[in-house]
Amino acid sequence: MNALSVQILSELRHLLSEMSDGGIVGPSVYDTARALQFQGNVTGRQDAYAWLIAQQQADGGWGSADFPLFRHAPTWAALLALQRADPLPGAGDAVQTAIRFLEREPDPYAHAVPEDAPIGAELILPQLCGEAASLLGGAVCPRHTALLPLRQACLIKLGAVARLPSGHPLLHSWEAWGTSPTTACPDSDGSIGISPAATAAWRAHAATQGSTQQVGRADAYLQAASGATRSGIEGVVPNVWPINVFEPCWSLYTLHLAGLFAHPALAEAVRVIVAQLDARMGVRGLGPALHFAADADDTAIALCVLRLAGRDPPVDALRHFESGELFATFPGERNASVSTNIHALHALRLLEKPTAGISAHVEANRNPHGLWDNEKWHVSWLYPTAHGVAALAQGKPEWRDERALAALLQAQRDDGGWGAGRASTFEETAYALFALHVMDGSEEPTARRRIAQAVARALEWMLARHAAHALPQTPLWIGKELYCPTRVVRVAELAGLWLALGWGRRVLAEGAGAAP
């Protein structure tokens, strides 16, 4: 084992051992802007406002130009926050360029709601539009008409409920519909729906009613959430926090995809996390955080991890999310998630349960090239494709798919990496390698040589960009906007690099395109 492999394992072990602090999540434009807006007082938050201004793109919007669907919420939110901070240097100019951006930008919600719309779009975007209407005068900006009936239906439903239970999924977007603090109660961490924006909004309303103790808990939560961004800027907050179930679950699942789950160097760190998951798993399943509602996605991944560790977890924890032959991430969701059903399929196969219906659904949701590209929790097609290949091949050592393999190899960029946007990313390149790792095991020698060549090019690309203990920056996960669950992504990057390194050594040793 060379020095780099040893360093990768050491960093992975360190990352796993840290996963008891609630998680690390990259900073969010949307939530930071909303929190600043609800605070109202610019004093003491100049650094956060300066950070917000610095995130504006050259075209006037916020968010990646590669993925325009996810730019509206952060742009509207930043515009509203900065409009109230006009005396600050650059704020006025940022507002004007944002307005021009919105005037030019096509409205993706003018006639229909896209399948991969961000979380809470039906509540958040109409509310932001309404709030900004008086500011924009005669500006012709997106109005998101197709979302209006969805928002109205949701508000009617919420109006019939006096208070939602702590951790209810709709609390995650409380800032877009809540007006009275009595409709929600902070969880044990002090958050409203593990959302900094929702918590900041609730805190602002509660402060007017003199709820000193509750306001103090919300303040403590927002301070902790700000620390979780590792930005070092007070008031800059993440899109979601904590993620103390999601982060360790996805990290261990990723280790499995790379063949690292049972590696001796990681055994103790894995054992500690598995023991925690085993103790937390109940008949209702798990959610992304300990104090948030259970969902099919987190439950399925947790079941996979526990089974891989030799435990016998309760399959009924997943079954109550079943709707016909599919699994709903949360009850009442607008459209089914492809990756949630992929993860449910993988869990059921690991648990040796019947999977005919869900297997057919997963197969049917491929595009003509054999890949998955209609995912609602991650913007890159490489994420569901890597997981889909692993799920379909589980328990079927002879599983092959020439169409998907050809498409995956063809999608490799000239630089050796993979990416759904205009540039390759380390995270997405790792996903491609996970898929190729599965496919290589049952391929003929000619195809294996082609795979080995692709891996060699990917390894060269990764080695040129690898830095020890670097924190990922590219947001590809879908929340209210695109966000980056930092440790989850870093584990994927390191696992992908480790896999490619081992692959290269084995190919050299065998003198042909062999599998790792």
Short mmCIF file of C-alpha atoms in Angstrom, two decimals:
data_model
loop_
_atom_site.label_atom_id
_atom_site.label_comp_id
_atom_site.label_asym_id
_atom_site.label_seq_id
_atom_site.Cartn_x
_atom_site.Cartn_y
_atom_site.Cartn_z
CA MET A 1 0.00 0.00 0.00
CA ASN A 2 1.55 3.31 -1.03
CA ALA A 3 1.78 6.47 1.06
CA LEU A 4 -1.24 8.12 -0.59
CA SER A 5 -3.47 5.10 0.14
CA VAL A 6 -2.39 5.23 3.78
CA GLN A 7 -3.12 8.96 3.92
CA ILE A 8 -6.58 8.45 2.38
CA LEU A 9 -7.47 5.79 4.93
CA SER A 10 -6.22 8.03 7.74
CA GLU A 11 -8.35 10.94 6.54
CA LEU A 12 -11.40 8.69 6.13
CA ARG A 13 -10.93 7.35 9.65
CA HIS A 14 -10.69 10.91 10.96
CA LEU A 15 -13.85 11.98 9.11
CA LEU A 16 -15.82 9.02 10.45
CA SER A 17 -14.66 9.65 14.00
CA GLU A 18 -15.92 13.26 13.86
CA MET A 19 -19.49 12.38 12.93
CA SER A 20 -20.99 13.05 16.33
CA ASP A 21 -21.08 16.84 16.04
CA GLY A 22 -24.24 17.20 13.98
CA GLY A 23 -22.45 17.25 10.64
CA ILE A 24 -20.77 19.75 8.34
CA VAL A 25 -22.79 21.44 5.60
CA GLY A 26 -21.56 24.12 3.23
CA PRO A 27 -22.91 27.69 3.54
CA SER A 28 -26.28 28.53 1.98
CA VAL A 29 -27.13 31.73 0.16
CA TYR A 30 -30.85 31.22 0.66
CA ASP A 31 -30.79 30.46 4.38
CA THR A 32 -28.17 33.10 5.13
CA ALA A 33 -30.18 35.72 3.27
CA ARG A 34 -33.40 34.75 5.01
CA ALA A 35 -31.75 34.71 8.43
CA LEU A 36 -30.28 38.17 7.79
CA GLN A 37 -33.64 39.46 6.62
CA PHE A 38 -35.48 38.15 9.67
CA GLN A 39 -32.85 39.57 12.00
CA GLY A 40 -33.51 42.99 10.53
CA ASN A 41 -30.55 44.77 12.14
CA VAL A 42 -27.56 45.12 9.83
CA THR A 43 -25.24 46.00 12.72
CA GLY A 44 -23.01 43.12 13.72
CA ARG A 45 -23.65 41.14 10.53
CA GLN A 46 -21.60 43.15 8.02
CA ASP A 47 -19.33 40.18 7.33
CA ALA A 48 -22.31 37.95 6.54
CA TYR A 49 -23.74 40.58 4.20
CA ALA A 50 -20.35 40.94 2.51
CA TRP A 51 -20.22 37.16 2.07
CA LEU A 52 -23.70 37.24 0.53
CA ILE A 53 -22.72 39.94 -1.95
CA ALA A 54 -19.54 38.04 -2.84
CA GLN A 55 -21.58 34.98 -3.84
CA GLN A 56 -23.45 36.86 -6.59
CA GLN A 57 -22.54 35.59 -10.05
CA ALA A 58 -21.44 37.84 -12.90
CA ASP A 59 -24.88 37.61 -14.52
CA GLY A 60 -26.57 39.04 -11.40
CA GLY A 61 -28.07 35.85 -10.02
CA TRP A 62 -27.02 33.57 -7.21
CA GLY A 63 -26.34 29.86 -7.66
CA SER A 64 -24.66 27.91 -10.44
CA ALA A 65 -25.49 28.92 -14.01
CA ASP A 66 -25.14 25.22 -14.90
CA PHE A 67 -28.36 24.44 -13.02
CA PRO A 68 -30.77 27.38 -13.53
CA LEU A 69 -33.76 25.67 -11.88
CA PHE A 70 -32.10 26.11 -8.49
CA ARG A 71 -31.20 29.80 -8.79
CA HIS A 72 -34.55 31.42 -8.09
CA ALA A 73 -34.85 30.87 -4.34
CA PRO A 74 -31.34 32.12 -3.48
CA THR A 75 -31.65 35.06 -5.86
CA TRP A 76 -35.02 36.22 -4.54
CA ALA A 77 -33.86 35.76 -0.94
CA ALA A 78 -30.58 37.60 -1.46
CA LEU A 79 -32.36 40.45 -3.23
CA LEU A 80 -34.78 40.89 -0.31
CA ALA A 81 -32.04 40.75 2.31
CA LEU A 82 -29.76 43.20 0.50
CA GLN A 83 -32.56 45.62 -0.25
CA ARG A 84 -32.76 46.18 3.51
CA ALA A 85 -28.99 46.65 3.75
CA ASP A 86 -28.63 49.39 1.15
CA PRO A 87 -26.12 51.49 3.17
CA LEU A 88 -23.60 48.63 3.02
CA PRO A 89 -20.98 48.88 0.23
CA GLY A 90 -22.12 47.00 -2.86
CA ALA A 91 -25.62 46.18 -1.61
CA GLY A 92 -27.46 48.62 -3.86
CA ASP A 93 -25.58 47.54 -6.98
CA ALA A 94 -26.18 43.88 -6.13
CA VAL A 95 -29.92 44.50 -5.87
CA GLN A 96 -30.08 46.25 -9.24
CA THR A 97 -28.11 43.56 -11.06
CA ALA A 98 -30.28 40.90 -9.39
CA ILE A 99 -33.42 42.60 -10.70
CA ARG A 100 -31.98 42.67 -14.22
CA PHE A 101 -31.11 38.98 -13.89
CA LEU A 102 -34.68 38.12 -12.87
CA GLU A 103 -36.09 40.16 -15.76
CA ARG A 104 -34.02 38.13 -18.23
CA GLU A 105 -34.31 34.70 -16.62
CA PRO A 106 -36.96 32.33 -18.05
CA ASP A 107 -39.54 31.16 -15.52
CA PRO A 108 -39.36 27.35 -15.17
CA TYR A 109 -42.62 27.39 -13.21
CA ALA A 110 -44.68 29.41 -15.64
CA HIS A 111 -46.75 26.46 -16.92
CA ALA A 112 -45.76 23.35 -14.94
CA VAL A 113 -43.69 22.19 -11.98
CA PRO A 114 -40.47 20.33 -12.90
CA GLU A 115 -39.99 16.88 -11.40
CA ASP A 116 -36.74 17.91 -9.73
CA ALA A 117 -38.01 21.18 -8.25
CA PRO A 118 -36.18 22.13 -5.04
CA ILE A 119 -37.59 21.44 -1.59
CA GLY A 120 -40.55 23.63 -0.64
CA ALA A 121 -40.60 25.48 -3.97
CA GLU A 122 -44.40 25.57 -3.99
CA LEU A 123 -44.37 27.42 -0.66
CA ILE A 124 -41.17 29.42 -0.86
CA LEU A 125 -41.09 30.91 -4.35
CA PRO A 126 -44.62 32.40 -4.46
CA GLN A 127 -44.06 33.86 -1.00
CA LEU A 128 -40.78 35.48 -2.06
CA CYS A 129 -42.36 36.80 -5.27
CA GLY A 130 -45.21 38.36 -3.32
CA GLU A 131 -42.84 39.95 -0.86
CA ALA A 132 -40.68 41.39 -3.63
CA ALA A 133 -43.55 42.66 -5.79
CA SER A 134 -43.66 46.11 -4.19
CA LEU A 135 -39.88 46.45 -4.52
CA LEU A 136 -39.64 45.72 -8.21
CA GLY A 137 -42.21 48.18 -9.51
CA GLY A 138 -42.84 47.50 -13.19
CA ALA A 139 -40.08 44.94 -13.56
CA VAL A 140 -41.09 41.89 -15.57
CA CYS A 141 -39.82 39.05 -13.38
CA PRO A 142 -40.73 35.37 -13.04
CA ARG A 143 -43.98 34.90 -11.11
CA HIS A 144 -43.96 31.09 -10.87
CA THR A 145 -47.64 30.81 -11.76
CA ALA A 146 -47.78 27.00 -11.76
CA LEU A 147 -46.80 26.96 -8.08
CA LEU A 148 -49.66 29.16 -6.89
CA PRO A 149 -52.39 26.47 -6.68
CA LEU A 150 -49.97 24.13 -4.92
CA ARG A 151 -49.16 26.79 -2.34
CA GLN A 152 -52.83 27.58 -1.81
CA ALA A 153 -53.72 23.92 -1.31
CA CYS A 154 -50.89 23.52 1.18
CA LEU A 155 -51.93 26.63 3.12
CA ILE A 156 -55.49 25.35 3.38
CA LYS A 157 -54.17 22.08 4.76
CA LEU A 158 -51.92 23.86 7.23
CA GLY A 159 -54.73 26.17 8.30
CA ALA A 160 -56.66 23.21 9.62
CA VAL A 161 -53.82 22.25 12.00
CA ALA A 162 -53.22 24.20 15.20
CA ARG A 163 -49.63 23.01 15.65
CA LEU A 164 -47.42 20.62 13.73
CA PRO A 165 -45.45 18.10 15.77
CA SER A 166 -41.76 18.77 16.23
CA GLY A 167 -39.77 17.48 13.26
CA HIS A 168 -42.70 17.47 10.81
CA PRO A 169 -41.42 17.83 7.20
CA LEU A 170 -43.47 21.00 6.56
CA LEU A 171 -41.66 22.75 9.41
CA HIS A 172 -38.55 22.72 7.23
CA SER A 173 -40.20 25.51 5.18
CA TRP A 174 -41.91 27.30 8.10
CA GLU A 175 -40.37 30.63 7.02
CA ALA A 176 -42.57 30.52 3.90
CA TRP A 177 -45.91 29.98 5.64
CA GLY A 178 -45.66 30.44 9.40
CA THR A 179 -46.91 33.62 11.03
CA SER A 180 -47.53 32.57 14.61
CA PRO A 181 -44.87 30.88 16.76
CA THR A 182 -47.60 28.76 18.33
CA THR A 183 -47.86 26.70 15.11
CA ALA A 184 -44.43 25.16 15.76
CA CYS A 185 -42.25 24.19 18.68
CA PRO A 186 -38.45 24.03 18.60
CA ASP A 187 -36.99 20.53 18.76
CA SER A 188 -34.39 19.44 21.30
CA ASP A 189 -31.66 21.19 19.31
CA GLY A 190 -33.62 24.45 19.24
CA SER A 191 -34.43 24.25 15.55
CA ILE A 192 -37.63 24.51 13.60
CA GLY A 193 -37.52 21.63 11.11
CA ILE A 194 -33.66 21.45 11.07
CA SER A 195 -33.79 24.62 8.96
CA PRO A 196 -31.83 27.79 9.79
CA ALA A 197 -34.21 29.88 7.67
CA ALA A 198 -37.30 28.46 9.38
CA THR A 199 -35.70 28.83 12.79
CA ALA A 200 -34.67 32.44 12.14
CA ALA A 201 -38.21 33.28 10.99
CA TRP A 202 -39.78 31.57 14.01
CA ARG A 203 -37.33 33.31 16.34
CA ALA A 204 -38.26 36.74 14.92
CA HIS A 205 -41.97 36.08 15.59
CA ALA A 206 -41.33 34.59 19.04
CA ALA A 207 -39.19 37.57 20.08
CA THR A 208 -42.16 39.90 19.67
CA GLN A 209 -44.07 37.80 22.21
CA GLY A 210 -41.36 37.83 24.84
CA SER A 211 -40.56 34.10 24.72
CA THR A 212 -37.06 34.64 26.12
CA GLN A 213 -36.17 31.01 26.82
CA GLN A 214 -37.35 29.75 23.44
CA VAL A 215 -35.62 32.62 21.63
CA GLY A 216 -32.41 31.75 23.46
CA ARG A 217 -32.61 28.15 22.29
CA ALA A 218 -33.18 29.29 18.70
CA ASP A 219 -30.18 31.63 18.96
CA ALA A 220 -27.99 28.79 20.24
CA TYR A 221 -29.13 26.58 17.36
CA LEU A 222 -28.40 29.28 14.75
CA GLN A 223 -24.95 29.84 16.21
CA ALA A 224 -24.20 26.11 16.12
CA ALA A 225 -25.54 25.85 12.57
CA SER A 226 -23.32 28.73 11.51
CA GLY A 227 -20.31 26.91 12.95
CA ALA A 228 -21.23 23.82 10.93
CA THR A 229 -20.49 25.69 7.67
CA ARG A 230 -16.81 26.08 8.67
CA SER A 231 -16.96 29.50 6.99
CA GLY A 232 -15.77 31.34 10.11
CA ILE A 233 -18.37 34.06 9.47
CA GLU A 234 -21.05 34.63 12.12
CA GLY A 235 -24.49 34.66 10.52
CA VAL A 236 -23.56 32.54 7.49
CA VAL A 237 -25.64 29.38 7.89
CA PRO A 238 -26.24 26.10 6.01
CA ASN A 239 -29.32 24.92 4.12
CA VAL A 240 -30.03 22.15 6.61
CA TRP A 241 -28.59 21.19 9.98
CA PRO A 242 -28.04 18.93 11.83
CA ILE A 243 -27.61 15.90 9.58
CA ASN A 244 -26.50 13.49 12.29
CA VAL A 245 -28.19 10.49 10.67
CA PHE A 246 -27.82 11.33 6.99
CA GLU A 247 -24.09 12.10 7.23
CA PRO A 248 -22.90 8.82 8.82
CA CYS A 249 -25.39 6.67 6.87
CA TRP A 250 -24.39 7.96 3.43
CA SER A 251 -20.72 7.90 4.34
CA LEU A 252 -20.77 4.21 5.27
CA TYR A 253 -22.89 3.36 2.24
CA THR A 254 -20.30 5.10 0.06
CA LEU A 255 -17.53 3.04 1.66
CA HIS A 256 -19.44 -0.06 0.58
CA LEU A 257 -19.65 1.19 -3.02
CA ALA A 258 -15.87 1.53 -3.05
CA GLY A 259 -15.18 -1.82 -1.36
CA LEU A 260 -14.00 -0.08 1.84
CA PHE A 261 -16.79 -0.94 4.27
CA ALA A 262 -14.89 -3.81 5.88
CA HIS A 263 -11.38 -2.39 5.55
CA PRO A 264 -9.40 -3.13 8.75
CA ALA A 265 -8.07 0.43 8.95
CA LEU A 266 -11.64 1.76 9.26
CA ALA A 267 -13.12 -1.07 11.32
CA GLU A 268 -13.33 0.68 14.69
CA ALA A 269 -14.79 3.92 13.29
CA VAL A 270 -17.35 1.93 11.29
CA ARG A 271 -18.21 -0.19 14.35
CA VAL A 272 -18.98 2.90 16.45
CA ILE A 273 -21.30 4.39 13.81
CA VAL A 274 -23.06 1.06 13.20
CA ALA A 275 -23.70 0.64 16.92
CA GLN A 276 -25.25 4.12 17.07
CA LEU A 277 -27.45 3.46 14.04
CA ASP A 278 -28.53 0.11 15.44
CA ALA A 279 -29.55 1.73 18.72
CA ARG A 280 -31.45 4.51 16.93
CA MET A 281 -33.27 2.38 14.36
CA GLY A 282 -36.84 1.79 15.42
CA VAL A 283 -39.98 0.44 13.82
CA ARG A 284 -40.72 3.86 12.33
CA GLY A 285 -37.31 4.18 10.64
CA LEU A 286 -34.94 7.14 10.62
CA GLY A 287 -34.84 10.63 9.16
CA PRO A 288 -31.89 12.85 8.20
CA ALA A 289 -31.53 14.01 11.80
CA LEU A 290 -32.45 12.53 15.15
CA HIS A 291 -35.19 15.09 15.76
CA PHE A 292 -36.73 15.06 12.29
CA ALA A 293 -39.43 12.88 10.76
CA ALA A 294 -38.41 9.46 9.47
CA ASP A 295 -38.31 8.99 5.70
CA ALA A 296 -37.84 6.10 3.29
CA ASP A 297 -34.50 7.31 1.94
CA ASP A 298 -32.60 7.58 5.23
CA THR A 299 -34.32 4.44 6.50
CA ALA A 300 -33.32 2.44 3.42
CA ILE A 301 -29.67 3.52 3.58
CA ALA A 302 -29.56 2.80 7.30
CA LEU A 303 -30.97 -0.68 6.66
CA CYS A 304 -28.29 -1.25 4.00
CA VAL A 305 -25.53 -0.20 6.38
CA LEU A 306 -26.82 -2.30 9.25
CA ARG A 307 -27.20 -5.36 7.06
CA LEU A 308 -23.72 -4.92 5.59
CA ALA A 309 -22.43 -4.84 9.16
CA GLY A 310 -24.07 -8.20 9.87
CA ARG A 311 -27.07 -6.90 11.80
CA ASP A 312 -30.66 -7.99 11.25
CA PRO A 313 -32.57 -4.69 11.08
CA PRO A 314 -36.40 -4.52 10.93
CA VAL A 315 -37.59 -4.39 7.32
CA ASP A 316 -40.96 -3.10 8.56
CA ALA A 317 -39.22 0.21 9.23
CA LEU A 318 -39.17 0.63 5.45
CA ARG A 319 -42.47 -1.06 4.58
CA HIS A 320 -44.69 1.66 6.03
CA PHE A 321 -43.36 4.08 3.38
CA GLU A 322 -44.60 1.70 0.70
CA SER A 323 -47.27 2.95 -1.65
CA GLY A 324 -48.28 0.26 -4.10
CA GLU A 325 -45.01 -1.01 -5.52
CA LEU A 326 -43.13 2.23 -4.83
CA PHE A 327 -41.73 3.96 -1.76
CA ALA A 328 -42.53 7.57 -0.88
CA THR A 329 -39.66 9.48 0.71
CA PHE A 330 -42.18 11.31 2.91
CA PRO A 331 -45.92 10.59 3.02
CA GLY A 332 -47.81 12.90 0.68
CA GLU A 333 -44.82 13.95 -1.44
CA ARG A 334 -45.61 15.47 -4.84
CA ASN A 335 -43.61 12.95 -6.87
CA ALA A 336 -41.63 9.80 -6.13
CA SER A 337 -37.85 9.95 -5.84
CA VAL A 338 -35.83 7.69 -8.11
CA SER A 339 -32.91 7.43 -5.69
CA THR A 340 -35.17 6.69 -2.71
CA ASN A 341 -36.58 3.73 -4.61
CA ILE A 342 -33.10 2.67 -5.70
CA HIS A 343 -32.03 2.66 -2.05
CA ALA A 344 -35.17 0.78 -1.02
CA LEU A 345 -34.41 -1.82 -3.70
CA HIS A 346 -30.84 -2.19 -2.46
CA ALA A 347 -32.00 -2.60 1.15
CA LEU A 348 -34.62 -5.18 0.26
CA ARG A 349 -32.15 -7.21 -1.79
CA LEU A 350 -29.60 -7.13 1.01
CA LEU A 351 -32.35 -8.31 3.38
CA GLU A 352 -33.36 -10.97 0.84
CA LYS A 353 -36.94 -9.72 0.49
CA PRO A 354 -39.10 -9.74 -2.68
CA THR A 355 -38.27 -6.87 -5.04
CA ALA A 356 -40.03 -7.56 -8.35
CA GLY A 357 -42.24 -4.45 -8.35
CA ILE A 358 -39.64 -1.96 -7.21
CA SER A 359 -37.01 -3.50 -9.51
CA ALA A 360 -39.32 -2.87 -12.45
CA HIS A 361 -39.83 0.74 -11.31
CA VAL A 362 -36.10 1.37 -11.01
CA GLU A 363 -35.50 -0.14 -14.46
CA ALA A 364 -38.36 1.85 -15.99
CA ASN A 365 -36.93 5.15 -14.76
CA ARG A 366 -33.78 4.92 -16.84
CA ASN A 367 -33.26 7.17 -19.83
CA PRO A 368 -32.72 5.74 -23.36
CA HIS A 369 -29.01 5.38 -22.61
CA GLY A 370 -29.62 3.17 -19.58
CA LEU A 371 -28.76 5.86 -17.01
CA TRP A 372 -30.83 7.63 -14.36
CA ASP A 373 -31.20 11.38 -14.83
CA ASN A 374 -34.50 12.45 -13.24
CA GLU A 375 -33.46 12.63 -9.60
CA LYS A 376 -35.01 15.01 -7.03
CA TRP A 377 -32.34 14.94 -4.28
CA HIS A 378 -29.16 15.36 -6.34
CA VAL A 379 -28.61 17.41 -9.48
CA SER A 380 -26.15 15.00 -11.11
CA TRP A 381 -27.22 11.91 -13.03
CA LEU A 382 -24.03 10.21 -11.82
CA TYR A 383 -25.36 9.96 -8.25
CA PRO A 384 -28.48 7.84 -8.96
CA THR A 385 -26.61 5.94 -11.67
CA ALA A 386 -23.87 4.79 -9.29
CA HIS A 387 -26.44 3.76 -6.70
CA GLY A 388 -28.79 2.23 -9.27
CA VAL A 389 -26.07 0.01 -10.72
CA ALA A 390 -25.13 -1.16 -7.22
CA ALA A 391 -28.74 -1.93 -6.31
CA LEU A 392 -29.53 -3.85 -9.51
CA ALA A 393 -26.33 -5.87 -9.24
CA GLN A 394 -26.86 -6.74 -5.56
CA GLY A 395 -27.06 -10.51 -5.22
CA LYS A 396 -26.65 -10.97 -8.99
CA PRO A 397 -22.93 -11.49 -9.68
CA GLU A 398 -23.53 -12.03 -13.41
CA TRP A 399 -25.51 -8.78 -13.82
CA ARG A 400 -24.42 -6.85 -16.91
CA ASP A 401 -25.67 -3.81 -18.76
CA GLU A 402 -23.80 -2.97 -21.95
CA ARG A 403 -25.98 0.05 -22.69
CA ALA A 404 -25.28 1.78 -19.38
CA LEU A 405 -21.60 0.89 -19.53
CA ALA A 406 -21.23 2.37 -23.02
CA ALA A 407 -23.04 5.55 -21.97
CA LEU A 408 -20.96 5.93 -18.83
CA LEU A 409 -17.68 5.52 -20.68
CA GLN A 410 -18.81 7.89 -23.42
CA ALA A 411 -19.70 10.53 -20.82
CA GLN A 412 -16.14 10.73 -19.54
CA ARG A 413 -14.75 14.16 -20.40
CA ASP A 414 -11.55 14.79 -22.30
CA ASP A 415 -9.87 15.80 -19.04
CA GLY A 416 -10.59 12.35 -17.53
CA GLY A 417 -13.33 13.37 -15.10
CA TRP A 418 -17.12 13.27 -15.13
CA GLY A 419 -19.66 16.02 -14.44
CA ALA A 420 -23.26 17.01 -15.16
CA GLY A 421 -22.37 20.68 -15.43
CA ARG A 422 -19.80 22.42 -17.55
CA ALA A 423 -16.85 21.04 -15.59
CA SER A 424 -15.82 17.72 -14.10
CA THR A 425 -16.09 17.40 -10.32
CA PHE A 426 -14.29 15.11 -7.92
CA GLU A 427 -17.57 13.95 -6.39
CA GLU A 428 -19.16 12.97 -9.70
CA THR A 429 -15.99 11.31 -10.94
CA ALA A 430 -16.06 9.15 -7.80
CA TYR A 431 -19.66 8.12 -8.56
CA ALA A 432 -18.63 7.09 -12.07
CA LEU A 433 -15.87 4.93 -10.61
CA PHE A 434 -18.28 3.28 -8.16
CA ALA A 435 -20.52 2.28 -11.07
CA LEU A 436 -17.60 1.04 -13.16
CA HIS A 437 -16.34 -0.97 -10.18
CA VAL A 438 -19.60 -2.92 -10.12
CA MET A 439 -19.78 -3.33 -13.90
CA ASP A 440 -16.19 -4.48 -14.27
CA GLY A 441 -16.78 -7.63 -12.23
CA SER A 442 -18.93 -9.35 -14.85
CA GLU A 443 -17.53 -7.94 -18.09
CA GLU A 444 -15.54 -9.61 -20.84
CA PRO A 445 -11.77 -8.89 -21.16
CA THR A 446 -12.21 -6.35 -23.96
CA ALA A 447 -14.71 -4.28 -21.97
CA ARG A 448 -12.57 -4.56 -18.86
CA ARG A 449 -9.62 -3.09 -20.72
CA ARG A 450 -11.79 -0.17 -21.82
CA ILE A 451 -12.88 0.34 -18.22
CA ALA A 452 -9.29 0.18 -16.99
CA GLN A 453 -8.27 2.83 -19.50
CA ALA A 454 -11.10 5.08 -18.34
CA VAL A 455 -10.09 4.56 -14.71
CA ALA A 456 -6.45 5.39 -15.50
CA ARG A 457 -7.52 8.69 -17.06
CA ALA A 458 -9.79 9.43 -14.09
CA LEU A 459 -6.97 8.67 -11.66
CA GLU A 460 -4.67 11.11 -13.44
CA TRP A 461 -7.36 13.79 -13.23
CA MET A 462 -8.00 13.11 -9.53
CA LEU A 463 -4.33 13.04 -8.55
CA ALA A 464 -3.82 16.45 -10.14
CA ARG A 465 -6.59 17.90 -7.96
CA HIS A 466 -6.27 15.99 -4.70
CA ALA A 467 -5.21 17.85 -1.56
CA ALA A 468 -5.21 16.29 1.90
CA HIS A 469 -8.05 17.40 4.19
CA ALA A 470 -9.54 19.72 1.55
CA LEU A 471 -13.20 20.61 2.07
CA PRO A 472 -15.46 20.19 -0.99
CA GLN A 473 -17.08 23.38 -2.24
CA THR A 474 -19.33 22.42 -5.17
CA PRO A 475 -23.03 22.19 -4.18
CA LEU A 476 -24.80 19.39 -6.07
CA TRP A 477 -27.37 18.14 -3.55
CA ILE A 478 -30.92 19.44 -3.86
CA GLY A 479 -32.49 21.23 -0.90
CA LYS A 480 -34.20 24.60 -1.06
CA GLU A 481 -31.24 25.38 -3.29
CA LEU A 482 -28.21 23.29 -4.21
CA TYR A 483 -26.03 22.55 -1.17
CA CYS A 484 -22.98 20.53 -0.18
CA PRO A 485 -23.03 18.03 2.73
CA THR A 486 -19.31 18.46 3.20
CA ARG A 487 -18.22 15.26 4.93
CA VAL A 488 -20.53 13.08 2.84
CA VAL A 489 -18.98 14.47 -0.33
CA ARG A 490 -15.43 14.28 1.01
CA VAL A 491 -15.90 10.60 1.89
CA ALA A 492 -17.06 9.97 -1.68
CA GLU A 493 -14.07 11.83 -3.12
CA LEU A 494 -11.56 9.93 -0.99
CA ALA A 495 -13.26 6.57 -1.57
CA GLY A 496 -13.23 7.17 -5.33
CA LEU A 497 -9.55 8.07 -5.31
CA TRP A 498 -8.69 5.04 -3.15
CA LEU A 499 -10.61 2.81 -5.54
CA ALA A 500 -8.82 4.23 -8.60
CA LEU A 501 -5.40 3.85 -6.94
CA GLY A 502 -6.01 0.21 -6.13
CA TRP A 503 -7.40 -0.42 -9.60
CA GLY A 504 -4.27 0.95 -11.22
CA ARG A 505 -1.97 -1.19 -9.10
CA ARG A 506 -3.92 -4.35 -9.90
CA VAL A 507 -3.99 -3.62 -13.61
CA LEU A 508 -0.23 -3.18 -13.60
CA ALA A 509 0.25 -6.37 -11.60
CA GLU A 510 -1.97 -8.46 -13.85
CA GLY A 511 -0.80 -6.91 -17.11
CA ALA A 512 -4.38 -6.48 -18.33
CA GLY A 513 -7.65 -4.69 -17.55
CA ALA A 514 -8.41 -6.45 -14.31
CA ALA A 515 -10.91 -5.53 -11.65
CA PRO A 516 -9.87 -4.27 -8.22
#
